[in-house]
Amino acid sequence: CSYLNIMCSKLVDACDPTS
């Protein structure tokens, strides 16, 4: 996911900024 993606929360560890 991307940090710019509304579905991706920067507070969630499971969110990989490279995917």
C-alpha positions in Angstrom: 0.0 0.0 0.0 1.0 3.6 -0.1 0.9 6.2 2.6 -1.1 8.3 0.1 -3.7 5.6 -0.1 -6.8 6.4 2.0 -7.1 2.7 2.8 -3.6 2.7 4.3 -3.2 4.1 7.8 0.2 5.4 8.9 -0.7 4.2 12.4 -1.0 0.6 11.3 2.3 -1.4 11.5 0.9 -3.8 8.9 1.0 -1.0 6.3 4.1 -1.4 4.2 5.1 1.9 2.6 6.9 0.0 -0.2 3.9 -2.0 -1.3 
